[in-house]
Tab-separated table of C-alpha atoms in Angstrom:
chain	number	residue	atom	x	y	z
P	22	MET	CA	150.023	88.023	117.377
P	23	LEU	CA	147.494	87.415	114.573
P	24	PRO	CA	146.338	84.135	113.794
P	25	SER	CA	149.114	82.228	112.007
P	26	THR	CA	150.358	78.503	111.226
P	27	SER	CA	153.806	77.117	112.461
P	28	VAL	CA	155.850	75.771	109.489
P	29	ASN	CA	158.357	74.432	111.935
P	30	SER	CA	156.833	74.195	115.011
P	31	PRO	CA	158.650	71.584	117.178
P	32	ALA	CA	156.897	68.392	117.741
P	33	HIS	CA	155.939	67.107	121.713
P	34	GLY	CA	158.480	64.317	121.145
P	35	ASN	CA	161.805	64.783	119.271
P	36	GLY	CA	161.828	68.758	118.525
P	37	ALA	CA	160.906	68.082	115.007
P	38	LEU	CA	157.294	67.156	112.966
P	39	SER	CA	157.024	63.971	111.769
P	40	SER	CA	156.458	63.531	107.945
P	41	ARG	CA	152.815	62.405	108.524
P	42	ASP	CA	152.179	65.354	110.822
P	43	ALA	CA	153.770	67.917	108.246
P	44	ALA	CA	151.607	66.442	105.666
P	45	ARG	CA	148.715	66.626	107.776
P	46	HIS	CA	149.088	70.267	108.608
P	47	THR	CA	149.864	71.346	105.093
P	48	ALA	CA	147.302	73.802	103.206
P	49	GLY	CA	146.791	71.333	100.822
P	50	ALA	CA	145.759	68.469	103.267
P	51	LYS	CA	143.609	71.080	105.144
P	52	ARG	CA	141.774	72.257	102.089
P	53	TYR	CA	141.058	68.719	100.668
P	54	LYS	CA	139.698	67.643	104.382
P	55	TYR	CA	137.218	70.788	104.001
P	56	LEU	CA	136.157	69.927	100.733
P	57	ARG	CA	135.579	66.451	101.511
P	58	ARG	CA	133.247	67.299	103.974
P	59	LEU	CA	131.427	69.658	102.011
P	60	PHE	CA	128.751	67.360	100.771
P	61	ARG	CA	128.520	65.331	103.997
P	62	PHE	CA	125.821	67.161	105.733
P	63	ARG	CA	125.569	64.330	108.571
P	64	GLN	CA	129.131	65.389	109.690
P	65	MET	CA	128.566	69.113	109.817
P	66	ASP	CA	127.625	70.993	112.939
P	67	PHE	CA	124.489	73.317	111.632
P	68	GLU	CA	123.540	74.310	115.184
P	69	PHE	CA	126.900	75.681	115.911
P	70	ALA	CA	127.182	77.600	112.432
P	71	ALA	CA	123.633	79.212	113.474
P	72	TRP	CA	125.227	80.196	116.892
P	73	GLN	CA	128.129	81.842	115.076
P	74	MET	CA	125.575	83.451	112.753
P	75	LEU	CA	123.602	84.672	115.813
P	76	TYR	CA	126.522	86.137	117.684
P	77	LEU	CA	128.146	88.006	114.547
P	78	PHE	CA	125.376	90.419	115.448
P	79	THR	CA	125.395	90.446	118.899
P	80	SER	CA	128.612	89.715	120.323
P	81	PRO	CA	131.258	89.002	117.185
P	82	GLN	CA	134.151	88.844	119.767
P	83	ARG	CA	132.880	85.460	120.941
P	84	VAL	CA	133.011	84.115	117.638
P	85	TYR	CA	136.732	84.990	117.315
P	86	ARG	CA	137.533	83.374	120.590
P	87	ASN	CA	136.110	80.337	119.276
P	88	PHE	CA	138.447	80.986	116.176
P	89	HIS	CA	141.296	80.785	118.983
P	90	TYR	CA	140.220	77.997	120.890
P	91	ARG	CA	140.190	75.995	117.457
P	92	LYS	CA	143.784	77.266	117.006
P	93	GLN	CA	144.646	75.489	120.645
P	94	THR	CA	142.775	72.438	119.931
P	95	LYS	CA	143.411	71.417	116.242
P	96	ASP	CA	146.303	73.821	115.234
P	97	GLN	CA	144.281	75.528	112.836
P	98	TRP	CA	142.500	78.997	112.833
P	99	ALA	CA	140.595	78.421	109.908
P	100	ARG	CA	137.148	76.274	109.813
P	101	ASP	CA	137.408	72.791	109.273
P	102	ASP	CA	133.602	72.555	108.951
P	103	PRO	CA	131.898	73.729	105.918
P	104	ALA	CA	128.267	74.203	107.914
P	105	PHE	CA	128.612	78.080	107.839
P	106	LEU	CA	129.393	78.306	104.332
P	107	VAL	CA	126.378	76.195	103.270
P	108	LEU	CA	123.950	78.083	105.886
P	109	LEU	CA	125.523	81.350	104.117
P	110	SER	CA	124.910	79.949	100.702
P	111	ILE	CA	121.006	79.078	101.605
P	112	TRP	CA	120.799	82.772	103.019
P	113	LEU	CA	122.029	83.816	99.589
P	114	CYS	CA	119.355	81.888	97.695
P	115	VAL	CA	116.452	82.889	100.094
P	116	SER	CA	117.299	86.879	100.284
P	117	THR	CA	117.952	87.065	96.687
P	118	VAL	CA	114.565	85.320	95.745
P	119	GLY	CA	112.867	87.559	98.367
P	120	PHE	CA	114.510	90.452	96.425
P	121	GLY	CA	113.359	89.295	92.978
P	122	PHE	CA	109.614	88.933	94.386
P	123	VAL	CA	109.803	92.443	96.117
P	124	LEU	CA	110.640	94.134	93.024
P	125	ASP	CA	108.872	91.863	91.032
P	126	MET	CA	111.640	90.532	88.915
P	127	GLY	CA	111.360	87.843	86.279
P	128	PHE	CA	112.853	84.102	86.835
P	129	PHE	CA	115.912	84.855	84.633
P	130	GLU	CA	116.456	88.038	86.266
P	131	THR	CA	116.260	86.568	89.795
P	132	ILE	CA	118.762	84.034	88.706
P	133	LYS	CA	121.195	86.688	87.164
P	134	LEU	CA	121.141	88.525	90.279
P	135	LEU	CA	121.522	85.285	92.174
P	136	LEU	CA	124.468	84.290	90.250
P	137	TRP	CA	125.960	87.883	90.420
P	138	VAL	CA	125.442	87.994	94.287
P	139	VAL	CA	127.273	84.692	94.575
P	140	PHE	CA	130.169	84.671	92.140
P	141	ILE	CA	130.870	88.276	92.384
P	142	ASP	CA	129.555	89.788	95.673
P	143	CYS	CA	130.453	86.912	97.868
P	144	VAL	CA	133.261	84.935	96.116
P	145	GLY	CA	134.711	87.346	93.822
P	146	VAL	CA	135.138	90.266	96.140
P	147	GLY	CA	136.072	88.045	99.090
P	148	LEU	CA	138.912	86.699	97.134
P	149	LEU	CA	139.966	89.917	96.304
P	150	ILE	CA	139.961	91.276	99.815
P	151	SER	CA	141.004	88.043	101.562
P	152	THR	CA	144.456	87.808	99.091
P	153	LEU	CA	144.969	91.354	99.891
P	154	MET	CA	144.607	91.354	103.715
P	155	TRP	CA	146.510	88.123	103.491
P	156	PHE	CA	149.310	89.860	101.857
P	157	ILE	CA	148.959	93.090	104.156
P	158	SER	CA	148.883	90.861	107.222
P	159	ASN	CA	151.953	88.468	106.606
P	160	LYS	CA	154.132	91.741	105.385
P	161	TYR	CA	153.501	94.318	107.832
P	162	LEU	CA	150.651	93.363	110.695
P	163	VAL	CA	152.223	89.909	111.965
P	164	LYS	CA	154.156	90.406	115.208
P	165	ARG	CA	156.855	87.270	114.826
P	166	GLN	CA	160.046	86.232	115.913
P	167	SER	CA	160.903	84.030	112.752
P	168	ARG	CA	159.426	83.979	109.328
P	169	ASP	CA	158.044	80.396	110.221
P	170	TYR	CA	154.765	82.025	110.945
P	171	ASP	CA	152.360	83.665	108.720
P	172	VAL	CA	148.435	84.221	108.557
P	173	GLU	CA	146.547	81.464	106.957
P	174	TRP	CA	144.679	82.134	103.706
P	175	GLY	CA	141.738	80.141	104.848
P	176	TYR	CA	141.355	82.270	108.018
P	177	ALA	CA	141.451	85.395	106.166
P	178	PHE	CA	138.681	84.350	103.776
P	179	ASP	CA	136.606	83.205	107.017
P	180	VAL	CA	137.077	86.850	108.103
P	181	HIS	CA	135.485	87.749	105.039
P	182	LEU	CA	132.570	85.572	105.270
P	183	ASN	CA	132.069	86.471	108.586
P	184	ALA	CA	131.759	90.153	107.711
P	185	PHE	CA	129.727	89.420	104.773
P	186	TYR	CA	126.817	87.652	106.581
P	187	PRO	CA	125.849	90.763	108.424
P	188	LEU	CA	126.223	92.946	105.502
P	189	LEU	CA	123.884	90.538	103.552
P	190	VAL	CA	121.197	90.225	106.283
P	191	ILE	CA	120.989	94.151	106.433
P	192	LEU	CA	120.904	94.881	102.590
P	193	HIS	CA	119.020	91.397	101.283
P	194	PHE	CA	116.594	91.244	104.046
P	195	ILE	CA	116.139	94.222	106.322
P	196	GLN	CA	116.203	96.447	103.443
P	197	LEU	CA	113.368	94.304	101.616
P	198	PHE	CA	110.820	96.299	104.143
P	199	PHE	CA	111.781	99.822	103.139
P	200	ILE	CA	112.446	99.468	99.400
P	201	ASN	CA	108.783	99.933	97.706
P	202	HIS	CA	107.456	102.564	100.291
P	203	VAL	CA	110.431	104.396	101.665
P	204	ILE	CA	113.731	104.066	99.594
P	205	LEU	CA	111.983	104.233	95.981
P	206	THR	CA	109.763	107.425	96.822
P	207	ASP	CA	112.677	109.841	95.935
P	208	THR	CA	112.326	111.867	99.049
P	209	PHE	CA	115.049	113.035	101.569
P	210	ILE	CA	113.336	110.148	104.067
P	211	GLY	CA	114.139	107.523	101.277
P	212	TYR	CA	117.764	108.770	100.678
P	213	LEU	CA	118.392	109.098	104.252
P	214	VAL	CA	117.134	105.197	105.227
P	215	GLY	CA	118.635	103.678	101.899
P	216	ASN	CA	122.096	105.452	102.731
P	217	THR	CA	121.844	104.763	106.446
P	218	LEU	CA	121.167	100.939	105.576
P	219	TRP	CA	124.381	100.962	103.681
P	220	LEU	CA	126.265	102.872	106.175
P	221	VAL	CA	125.319	100.430	108.762
P	222	ALA	CA	125.958	97.284	106.455
P	223	VAL	CA	129.497	98.627	105.169
P	224	GLY	CA	130.546	99.808	108.891
P	225	TYR	CA	129.470	96.230	110.196
P	226	TYR	CA	131.631	94.903	107.738
P	227	ILE	CA	134.716	96.974	108.560
P	228	TYR	CA	133.955	96.529	112.085
P	229	VAL	CA	133.787	92.252	111.991
P	230	THR	CA	136.979	92.438	109.674
P	231	PHE	CA	138.724	94.670	112.281
P	232	LEU	CA	138.122	92.421	114.739
P	233	GLY	CA	139.580	89.497	112.952
P	234	TYR	CA	142.847	91.425	112.801
P	235	SER	CA	142.585	92.909	116.128
P	236	ALA	CA	145.455	91.306	117.461
P	237	VAL	CA	147.760	93.976	115.944
P	238	ASN	CA	149.131	96.548	118.685
P	239	GLU	CA	146.374	97.205	120.817
P	240	GLU	CA	147.024	100.877	121.062
P	241	GLU	CA	147.189	101.265	117.224
P	242	ALA	CA	144.208	99.165	116.614
P	243	THR	CA	142.256	101.650	118.977
P	244	GLN	CA	143.476	104.568	117.448
P	245	LYS	CA	142.457	103.289	113.820
P	246	SER	CA	139.104	102.409	115.248
P	247	SER	CA	138.617	105.563	116.439
P	248	LYS	CA	139.784	107.398	113.190
P	249	SER	CA	137.204	104.869	111.277
P	250	ARG	CA	134.495	105.939	113.441
P	251	ILE	CA	134.971	109.715	112.762
P	252	VAL	CA	135.281	109.144	108.898
P	253	LEU	CA	131.890	107.055	109.416
P	254	ALA	CA	130.113	109.848	111.251
P	255	GLY	CA	131.222	112.051	108.246
P	256	CYS	CA	129.701	110.347	105.960
P	257	ARG	CA	126.841	109.847	108.026
P	258	ILE	CA	126.305	113.302	107.344
P	259	ILE	CA	126.856	113.707	103.986
P	260	LEU	CA	125.153	110.701	102.602
P	261	PRO	CA	121.544	111.583	103.372
P	262	LYS	CA	122.157	114.384	100.370
P	263	ILE	CA	123.517	111.592	97.942
P	264	HIS	CA	121.293	108.881	96.557
P	265	ILE	CA	122.950	105.357	96.738
P	266	PRO	CA	120.782	103.162	94.588
P	267	PHE	CA	120.100	99.838	96.621
P	268	TRP	CA	121.923	96.593	95.673
P	269	PRO	CA	119.918	95.267	92.302
P	270	HIS	CA	120.260	98.659	90.697
P	271	VAL	CA	124.065	98.609	91.362
P	272	LEU	CA	124.352	95.061	89.669
């Protein structure tokens, strides 16, 4: 079953949630709790957030197992600690400044790029993808016996952030070492390296997102994953012949 929230799940004692428990489990209450902790850095677990970032590269399945554990202990799939979001914001700022430095961008151009990456690439696209996946999941993917269960929107956005972080590191950090001397040389090798980095980044985004919704029928998910690998392999053959500009030029 996909990560879900029970609206009318029975309480331990009398078979119904008390009004206090029900209020504590509403989306508004969870959002308020999350935003309230956003500026309380001493209450954030940055070590655990850094652990998640590491395992999103080495073993993303372990990250989602932690989401399952949170659901069992706190009755919530979405993160209740904004430490991951804070570290991701720092990564966005540092990597964008690095991009501006490598490409000899001016101060205002770098600020403009930073605002675009934060509010368009990360937040804007994230809101669009998360809302779309949230709608599709609730309508078509959730295995449920009643309509009292639905996929949390906050969890859908967390899945986006999980998938966005590896993409950010590949395109905003690793790519920096190849831009001036390889990617911008206007050669077949430059196209090959640049497009391969994009392929790996987008493929990783799809893979981590797939893991987030992998509770759908196992066999069906495996078949879809195999088809995705075939499509990516085909793109891998075609892309070296096509030049895809690196991030700042796309902006």
